[in-house]
Short mmCIF file of C-alpha atoms in Angstrom, two decimals:
data_model
loop_
_atom_site.label_atom_id
_atom_site.label_comp_id
_atom_site.label_asym_id
_atom_site.label_seq_id
_atom_site.Cartn_x
_atom_site.Cartn_y
_atom_site.Cartn_z
CA MET A 1 134.41 -30.45 -72.88
CA LEU A 2 138.03 -30.58 -74.05
CA LEU A 3 139.29 -29.02 -77.28
CA LEU A 4 141.57 -31.25 -79.35
CA ASP A 5 144.56 -30.51 -81.57
CA VAL A 6 143.50 -32.27 -84.77
CA ASN A 7 145.18 -31.71 -88.14
CA TYR A 8 143.02 -31.73 -91.26
CA ASN A 9 144.36 -35.08 -92.41
CA GLU A 10 143.51 -36.58 -88.98
CA LYS A 11 139.88 -35.44 -88.83
CA ASP A 12 138.41 -38.75 -89.99
CA GLU A 13 140.36 -40.63 -87.33
CA ALA A 14 139.22 -38.21 -84.61
CA LYS A 15 135.61 -38.38 -85.79
CA LYS A 16 135.69 -42.18 -85.79
CA LEU A 17 136.84 -42.11 -82.15
CA GLY A 18 133.86 -39.92 -81.25
CA ALA A 19 135.18 -36.37 -81.53
CA ARG A 20 132.73 -33.64 -82.52
CA TRP A 21 133.23 -30.48 -84.55
CA ASN A 22 132.55 -27.02 -83.10
CA PRO A 23 131.85 -24.72 -86.07
CA GLU A 24 132.18 -21.52 -84.01
CA LEU A 25 135.61 -22.38 -82.59
CA LYS A 26 136.58 -24.38 -85.67
CA LYS A 27 137.99 -27.06 -83.39
CA TRP A 28 137.33 -30.72 -82.70
CA TYR A 29 136.36 -31.58 -79.13
CA VAL A 30 135.37 -34.43 -76.83
CA ASN A 31 132.59 -34.04 -74.29
CA ASP A 32 132.94 -36.88 -71.80
CA ARG A 33 135.96 -37.05 -69.50
CA LYS A 34 135.83 -40.84 -69.42
CA ASP A 35 136.64 -40.74 -73.15
CA TYR A 36 139.69 -38.46 -72.89
CA HIS A 37 142.06 -41.42 -72.92
CA LYS A 38 141.00 -42.25 -76.49
CA PHE A 39 142.34 -38.91 -77.72
CA ILE A 40 145.82 -38.74 -76.17
CA LYS A 41 147.24 -38.40 -79.68
CA PHE A 42 145.27 -35.17 -80.11
CA ILE A 43 146.01 -33.66 -76.69
CA ASN A 44 148.90 -31.19 -76.79
CA GLY A 45 150.11 -30.88 -73.21
CA ASN A 46 150.96 -32.83 -70.07
CA ILE A 47 148.08 -31.71 -67.83
CA ILE A 48 144.34 -31.33 -68.36
CA ILE A 49 142.91 -28.82 -65.88
CA ILE A 50 139.39 -29.56 -64.72
CA ASP A 51 136.83 -26.95 -63.58
CA ASN A 52 139.16 -24.37 -61.97
CA LEU A 53 142.48 -22.63 -62.39
CA TYR A 54 144.04 -20.48 -59.65
CA LEU A 55 146.03 -17.28 -60.06
CA ILE A 56 148.23 -16.78 -56.98
CA GLU A 57 149.81 -13.41 -56.18
CA GLY A 58 152.72 -12.99 -53.81
CA LYS A 59 155.25 -10.27 -53.02
CA GLN A 60 159.01 -10.27 -52.73
CA ASN A 61 161.90 -7.83 -52.74
CA CYS A 62 163.54 -7.55 -56.14
CA PHE A 63 167.11 -8.86 -56.07
CA LYS A 64 168.22 -5.97 -58.32
CA CYS A 65 166.60 -2.80 -56.96
CA GLY A 66 165.59 -4.11 -53.54
CA LYS A 67 162.04 -2.74 -53.79
CA GLU A 68 158.91 -4.80 -53.18
CA THR A 69 157.32 -6.25 -56.31
CA ARG A 70 154.35 -8.44 -57.04
CA VAL A 71 154.87 -11.89 -58.53
CA ILE A 72 152.37 -14.49 -59.69
CA GLY A 73 152.14 -18.22 -60.03
CA PHE A 74 149.34 -20.60 -60.93
CA GLY A 75 147.58 -23.30 -58.96
CA ILE A 76 145.67 -26.43 -59.91
CA ASP A 77 143.49 -28.75 -57.85
CA LYS A 78 141.43 -31.04 -60.07
CA TYR A 79 143.49 -32.22 -63.01
CA ILE A 80 144.46 -35.14 -65.22
CA ASN A 81 148.10 -36.06 -65.72
CA ILE A 82 148.92 -37.17 -69.27
CA ASP A 83 151.67 -39.66 -70.02
CA ASP A 84 152.70 -41.11 -73.37
CA ASP A 85 149.94 -43.70 -73.54
CA TYR A 86 147.69 -43.22 -70.51
CA ILE A 87 145.99 -40.58 -68.37
CA ASN A 88 145.80 -40.44 -64.60
CA PHE A 89 143.09 -38.54 -62.70
CA SER A 90 144.26 -36.68 -59.57
CA ASN A 91 142.83 -38.15 -56.38
CA ASP A 92 143.04 -35.16 -54.06
CA ASP A 93 141.48 -31.70 -53.91
CA ASP A 94 144.43 -29.65 -52.61
CA ILE A 95 145.81 -26.71 -54.56
CA HIS A 96 149.26 -27.39 -56.00
CA ILE A 97 151.40 -24.47 -57.18
CA VAL A 98 152.86 -24.65 -60.66
CA GLY A 99 155.27 -22.22 -62.25
CA ALA A 100 154.76 -20.89 -65.73
CA ILE A 101 152.00 -22.54 -67.74
CA GLU A 102 151.63 -22.65 -71.50
CA PRO A 103 149.34 -21.74 -73.10
CA ILE A 104 147.62 -19.31 -70.75
CA PRO A 105 143.90 -18.95 -71.60
CA GLU A 106 143.29 -15.89 -73.74
CA LYS A 107 141.03 -14.01 -71.30
CA LEU A 108 143.40 -14.71 -68.42
CA ILE A 109 146.58 -13.57 -70.16
CA LYS A 110 144.81 -10.33 -71.12
CA TYR A 111 143.85 -9.77 -67.48
CA ILE A 112 147.36 -10.62 -66.23
CA GLN A 113 149.13 -8.30 -68.65
CA GLU A 114 146.81 -5.43 -67.73
CA LYS A 115 147.41 -5.92 -63.98
CA TYR A 116 150.94 -7.32 -63.61
CA ASN A 117 154.38 -6.88 -65.12
CA TYR A 118 154.27 -10.35 -66.69
CA LYS A 119 155.67 -10.76 -70.17
CA MET A 120 157.91 -12.71 -72.53
CA ARG A 121 161.53 -12.58 -71.41
CA PHE A 122 164.75 -14.43 -72.27
CA SER A 123 166.40 -16.25 -69.37
CA LYS A 124 170.18 -16.50 -69.46
CA THR A 125 169.96 -19.32 -66.91
CA THR A 126 167.75 -21.60 -69.00
CA GLN A 127 168.60 -20.08 -72.41
CA THR A 128 164.89 -20.00 -73.25
CA SER A 129 162.21 -17.34 -73.69
CA ASN A 130 159.16 -17.69 -71.44
CA MET A 131 156.33 -15.66 -69.98
CA SER A 132 157.87 -14.40 -66.76
CA ASN A 133 157.43 -12.13 -63.76
CA CYS A 134 159.33 -8.83 -63.98
CA CYS A 135 159.90 -6.26 -61.25
CA ASP A 136 157.16 -3.62 -60.97
CA ASN A 137 159.85 -1.00 -60.36
CA CYS A 138 163.00 -1.75 -62.38
CA ASP A 139 161.57 -4.29 -64.86
CA ILE A 140 164.28 -6.91 -64.18
CA LEU A 141 163.33 -10.57 -64.68
CA GLN A 142 162.29 -12.43 -61.50
CA GLY A 143 163.53 -15.93 -62.25
CA ASN A 144 161.14 -18.87 -62.16
CA PHE A 145 163.68 -21.16 -60.50
CA PHE A 146 163.91 -18.94 -57.44
CA LEU A 147 160.18 -18.27 -57.32
CA PHE A 148 159.11 -21.88 -57.41
CA ASN A 149 162.07 -23.85 -56.02
CA GLU A 150 163.83 -21.82 -53.32
CA VAL A 151 162.88 -21.69 -49.62
CA ASP A 152 162.86 -17.86 -49.53
CA SER A 153 160.25 -17.66 -52.28
CA PRO A 154 156.80 -16.24 -51.45
CA PHE A 155 155.40 -19.47 -52.93
CA PHE A 156 157.38 -21.76 -50.61
CA ILE A 157 154.73 -22.52 -47.98
CA THR A 158 155.60 -23.78 -44.51
CA SER A 159 153.09 -21.97 -42.28
CA ILE A 160 149.60 -20.49 -42.07
CA ASP A 161 151.15 -17.00 -42.19
CA ASP A 162 152.84 -17.86 -45.50
CA VAL A 163 149.43 -18.72 -46.98
CA LYS A 164 147.74 -15.62 -45.58
CA ARG A 165 150.31 -13.39 -47.28
CA LEU A 166 149.12 -14.61 -50.68
CA LYS A 167 146.14 -13.52 -52.76
CA ILE A 168 144.48 -16.56 -54.31
CA TYR A 169 142.12 -15.95 -57.22
CA LYS A 170 139.86 -18.80 -58.32
CA ILE A 171 138.92 -18.84 -62.01
CA THR A 172 136.05 -21.07 -63.08
CA LEU A 173 136.80 -22.50 -66.52
CA ASP A 174 134.26 -22.60 -69.34
CA ASN A 175 135.67 -26.00 -70.30
CA ASP A 176 138.58 -28.25 -69.42
CA ILE A 177 141.90 -27.01 -70.81
CA THR A 178 145.24 -28.59 -71.68
CA ILE A 179 148.51 -27.01 -70.58
CA ASN A 180 152.21 -27.74 -70.32
CA ALA A 181 153.52 -27.16 -66.80
CA ASP A 182 155.82 -28.48 -64.11
CA TYR A 183 154.10 -29.33 -60.87
CA SER A 184 154.83 -31.14 -57.63
CA TYR A 185 153.21 -32.00 -54.34
CA ALA A 186 154.16 -30.30 -51.06
CA ASN A 187 153.26 -31.27 -47.51
CA TYR A 188 151.59 -27.93 -46.90
CA ASP A 189 149.38 -27.80 -50.01
CA PHE A 190 146.26 -28.50 -47.90
CA MET A 191 146.72 -25.09 -46.27
CA PHE A 192 145.70 -23.11 -49.35
CA LYS A 193 142.02 -24.01 -49.10
CA LYS A 194 141.95 -24.32 -45.31
CA TYR A 195 143.55 -20.98 -44.45
CA GLY A 196 143.85 -19.00 -47.69
CA ASN A 197 141.69 -16.10 -48.73
CA ILE A 198 140.27 -17.41 -52.01
CA ILE A 199 138.64 -14.78 -54.21
CA GLU A 200 136.40 -15.59 -57.16
CA LEU A 201 137.77 -13.95 -60.31
CA LYS A 202 135.37 -13.57 -63.23
CA LEU A 203 136.98 -12.87 -66.60
#
């Protein structure tokens, strides 16, 4: 099941295409994945995550205070990429790390904010406000660009030891979800499932 972003004046169009109304959630939805392409207009995001989402915890030394701090990223394996007028199902089962995702499912963001120093912060580099990692000790922003693009990042994987240093939490989704995120493929993505310690996380 995938929840749709349908305005009131679009409900007849969505219903005609086969969308159904959930009275408890007060949202329109589509049940069958093979029909998702019909509803691109009502899908607000660039990725549909299927079945699972991964929360990945690493550690690094804060550039400001020098002390060790925890940092998190997200991982996806089964997903659908959404373009302007078509959707493309992923054809591999490897975990791919993504940086910040938006929106974060309600139960997950509650868990994250109780456990990690992860909150809305303004970045001078990007001139935008985003949910971001902050140092456990001095509270300084740990920039997303470094975390997910630089070779010294805990999420830059080149060896089995790099993978084993991470905690990988697997979250089974109640339904497929739509997010906005930047993602890419890396040669070592197969290592996450082969060598990583994957822990089931129930929210």
